[in-house]
């Protein structure tokens, strides 16, 4: 349904060209929840923005294709992309306030979106608004519909944003750190909500997050990104319980849950590489415990964008 | 070390009043890491701010080693530099126009001249920055040249320059990536042991609290609903809110026997 | 979207980069540099004395000898404009530096300390700002007596409140910043916090405003000169020149037009530079 084929995104900046995304491959099947995990600067958000055509002006897509149901999104006109966003592709971002009109009542906002995308009478649309609010587990939709965004809590706002994103209803939902700004108990509810919408309506979801806990609980498959590249991909269960790439392993080990309180945490020493001057070999080689000579010289590639569990690591290739 | 009794914070704007912290009692024992966990609006940050003097309590008292910290409306520093803070966001807690060296040495300005000379000498400074994982050449740079983790190391060095006994850590790793968070948590734990520090560790992250703290106080709507041994509370939470909080945590439960993930 | 830059690359100077990007700033810098350069060099080589009366050659139109013509007593206008540039630009910059320096100190104290101090200061500021700039400057200059020094004092007094307001606003924002809060937790005194944190961080909008204001101040001096309240004849001050030349506009157009043109060019150039500095100092415009 959604396919990204060796996408390269660079940023032209004052210090030169930053290779923010390098050879990104991804395929999302209908009805699937695909997670992209990575730390800041790993390129996960840039992936989402590329799909939505929302990259900043100084971003250059130097190579690659983004196929949505066979159409290359990168070749669509601005107008067509805009039409696609909202109708076909819904989006939810970290900060719900940015997606809401601060001066318009919730009900009106939903009304407008539904009216625009669905062929309904005004009365039916009003019904649909209440229905949409109920779908995101808002108990008293009549009351909430009359409120302005600032009158609601962060968790409620994010539900409204999800309701708006799902209003069309879209076939694909892109959620970029949808729960990062929320409390744990609310995060739990929002994550369950996304899962439920996926199950009930078959909406495909691309979930972008830094939180391995979130990924473990909702995603069917995940991509692990590091320094603008996918370093490991596979079924959530496989990746998290049998990680191949040393980065994935280290990331899991760095979680405070992974050790007893009296043991030191296994931190990943150092920092991600400077994307202005990418190392010749593997981007993780400088921080890797298992580094070999070849890692510094040659860049390991993923085999394909397919679904099998794999990692871009020389170690795997040597052993297998 | 710190005794909080009947502490209250009420914000009132005209007719409305909002109770941020409801009559709270809490003891912080010397040499421990006490965690305060809660969600946004639980009052955990306000509690911390009253201890470091940024918010004035409406009622009640806080004593530090027997001396009251608040004398009516005035914050009463027992001894300058005894209590320090590390804030959540190192990006905004460091002045962008000051060099790292000036930032780290700044708390010394509150000390007497003699002490300032003694604690601010170059050798001691170099030792300190080395200890927190920075290099000598970093001293002349400015905060924006550093990553989040490095900035937090600068903030930690700044907190340690006066040789405090007690540090309030207000969400010290919440703005950091997991791999960097691990580095900073390790550093904080090591420093606590080396220097026999007492920490008040404020966080919303249950896993971090479990890892860092011996005791934990759970705050909910301005009240401490449960306080006790961390292990005890995590294994047998009594208050329904604590139970809800713990069950909401999304974790990767990696069962070693079956190597399967249990979805919580 | 965060991209990790290593600390090394950040050593290259972003200010220079941003300045290079901004072409209009360069137009401003070049115009101003040329005016300054000419005003320094030309009087050294000019055969004309700016104040020497030569009635035989009065009201000469622009020619190869008198580039901008001569005035009603036969003085070379080009020479007088460039002498005037030293005066107008110098005085304009001096006034603004003084006004901005006083304004930032009072403004940051007012904004950071707050309370009664703030209330009193702001009452004064509001009072001054209630009058139109020009009217107040005129009144003050008239009370103090018509000469250049008094005109400068009058304009400075009129300009200070703008900087107080600006610096106060910045200080109030900075007060809530975590780095100021953390300085408060160290227990260092408020004066030190103002000097170490508030002023250095409040200064860039003040500098921007100041650069934009120099042009305006030159206009104010010129206007006071025009009204006879600033520099007195025969001082070659632009405003005074325009004010007298004005009466000859229809018959000897070059007399008011050339000083006016220079006034326009230099205040325009300063505005362009001010815009450029704003872009450079504003972290949000970072690319």
PDB file of C-alpha atoms in Angstrom, chain B residues 52 54 77 80-81 83-85 87-89 91-98 102 106-107 109-110 138 141 144-147 150 158, chain C residues 2 4-8 10-11 14 177-188 192-193 196-198 200-204 281:
ATOM      1  CA  UNK B  52      14.905  25.008  46.238  1.00  0.00           C
ATOM      2  CA  UNK B  54      11.457  28.962  43.550  1.00  0.00           C
ATOM      3  CA  UNK B  77      19.487  29.502  52.524  1.00  0.00           C
ATOM      4  CA  UNK B  80      24.879  28.874  50.044  1.00  0.00           C
ATOM      5  CA  UNK B  81      25.582  26.006  47.698  1.00  0.00           C
ATOM      6  CA  UNK B  83      21.273  22.532  47.952  1.00  0.00           C
ATOM      7  CA  UNK B  84      21.568  22.412  44.163  1.00  0.00           C
ATOM      8  CA  UNK B  85      19.274  21.527  41.302  1.00  0.00           C
ATOM      9  CA  UNK B  87      16.546  20.700  35.726  1.00  0.00           C
ATOM     10  CA  UNK B  88      14.830  18.733  33.024  1.00  0.00           C
ATOM     11  CA  UNK B  89      15.739  20.622  29.948  1.00  0.00           C
ATOM     12  CA  UNK B  91      18.797  23.496  26.691  1.00  0.00           C
ATOM     13  CA  UNK B  92      16.882  26.108  28.636  1.00  0.00           C
ATOM     14  CA  UNK B  93      18.629  25.772  31.971  1.00  0.00           C
ATOM     15  CA  UNK B  94      21.955  26.922  30.527  1.00  0.00           C
ATOM     16  CA  UNK B  95      22.371  30.550  29.502  1.00  0.00           C
ATOM     17  CA  UNK B  96      23.080  30.479  25.748  1.00  0.00           C
ATOM     18  CA  UNK B  97      25.356  33.491  26.008  1.00  0.00           C
ATOM     19  CA  UNK B  98      27.677  32.113  28.640  1.00  0.00           C
ATOM     20  CA  UNK B 102      31.286  30.560  33.286  1.00  0.00           C
ATOM     21  CA  UNK B 106      28.383  30.546  38.341  1.00  0.00           C
ATOM     22  CA  UNK B 107      27.007  29.057  41.607  1.00  0.00           C
ATOM     23  CA  UNK B 109      29.209  33.705  42.992  1.00  0.00           C
ATOM     24  CA  UNK B 110      26.924  33.100  45.945  1.00  0.00           C
ATOM     25  CA  UNK B 138      34.860  22.208  26.132  1.00  0.00           C
ATOM     26  CA  UNK B 141      32.533  26.666  24.137  1.00  0.00           C
ATOM     27  CA  UNK B 144      24.513  25.296  21.623  1.00  0.00           C
ATOM     28  CA  UNK B 145      27.640  23.469  20.525  1.00  0.00           C
ATOM     29  CA  UNK B 146      26.710  20.467  22.651  1.00  0.00           C
ATOM     30  CA  UNK B 147      24.276  17.603  22.421  1.00  0.00           C
ATOM     31  CA  UNK B 150      26.557  16.771  27.121  1.00  0.00           C
ATOM     32  CA  UNK B 158      27.421  23.186  37.733  1.00  0.00           C
TER      33      UNK B 158
ATOM     34  CA  UNK C   2      16.726  17.498  15.407  1.00  0.00           C
ATOM     35  CA  UNK C   4      22.990  16.085  15.430  1.00  0.00           C
ATOM     36  CA  UNK C   5      25.845  18.258  14.468  1.00  0.00           C
ATOM     37  CA  UNK C   6      29.156  17.487  16.016  1.00  0.00           C
ATOM     38  CA  UNK C   7      30.597  20.323  17.999  1.00  0.00           C
ATOM     39  CA  UNK C   8      33.440  20.780  15.555  1.00  0.00           C
ATOM     40  CA  UNK C  10      29.624  24.513  14.689  1.00  0.00           C
ATOM     41  CA  UNK C  11      32.852  26.398  15.029  1.00  0.00           C
ATOM     42  CA  UNK C  14      26.929  31.189  11.384  1.00  0.00           C
ATOM     43  CA  UNK C 177      13.535  31.212  31.603  1.00  0.00           C
ATOM     44  CA  UNK C 178      14.969  28.218  33.341  1.00  0.00           C
ATOM     45  CA  UNK C 179      18.524  29.524  33.267  1.00  0.00           C
ATOM     46  CA  UNK C 180      17.468  32.614  35.200  1.00  0.00           C
ATOM     47  CA  UNK C 181      15.455  30.499  37.630  1.00  0.00           C
ATOM     48  CA  UNK C 182      18.412  28.261  38.186  1.00  0.00           C
ATOM     49  CA  UNK C 183      20.642  31.271  38.831  1.00  0.00           C
ATOM     50  CA  UNK C 184      18.108  32.267  41.477  1.00  0.00           C
ATOM     51  CA  UNK C 185      18.439  28.898  43.159  1.00  0.00           C
ATOM     52  CA  UNK C 186      22.188  29.448  43.579  1.00  0.00           C
ATOM     53  CA  UNK C 187      21.435  32.389  45.838  1.00  0.00           C
ATOM     54  CA  UNK C 188      23.326  35.036  43.871  1.00  0.00           C
ATOM     55  CA  UNK C 192      24.344  40.095  39.379  1.00  0.00           C
ATOM     56  CA  UNK C 193      21.577  38.155  37.658  1.00  0.00           C
ATOM     57  CA  UNK C 196      25.081  38.230  33.885  1.00  0.00           C
ATOM     58  CA  UNK C 197      21.855  36.934  32.368  1.00  0.00           C
ATOM     59  CA  UNK C 198      19.212  39.524  31.683  1.00  0.00           C
ATOM     60  CA  UNK C 200      23.284  39.979  27.676  1.00  0.00           C
ATOM     61  CA  UNK C 201      20.153  38.144  26.541  1.00  0.00           C
ATOM     62  CA  UNK C 202      17.996  41.242  26.166  1.00  0.00           C
ATOM     63  CA  UNK C 203      20.556  43.126  24.165  1.00  0.00           C
ATOM     64  CA  UNK C 204      19.972  41.855  20.656  1.00  0.00           C
ATOM     65  CA  UNK C 281      20.721  37.756  15.702  1.00  0.00           C
TER      66      UNK C 281
END
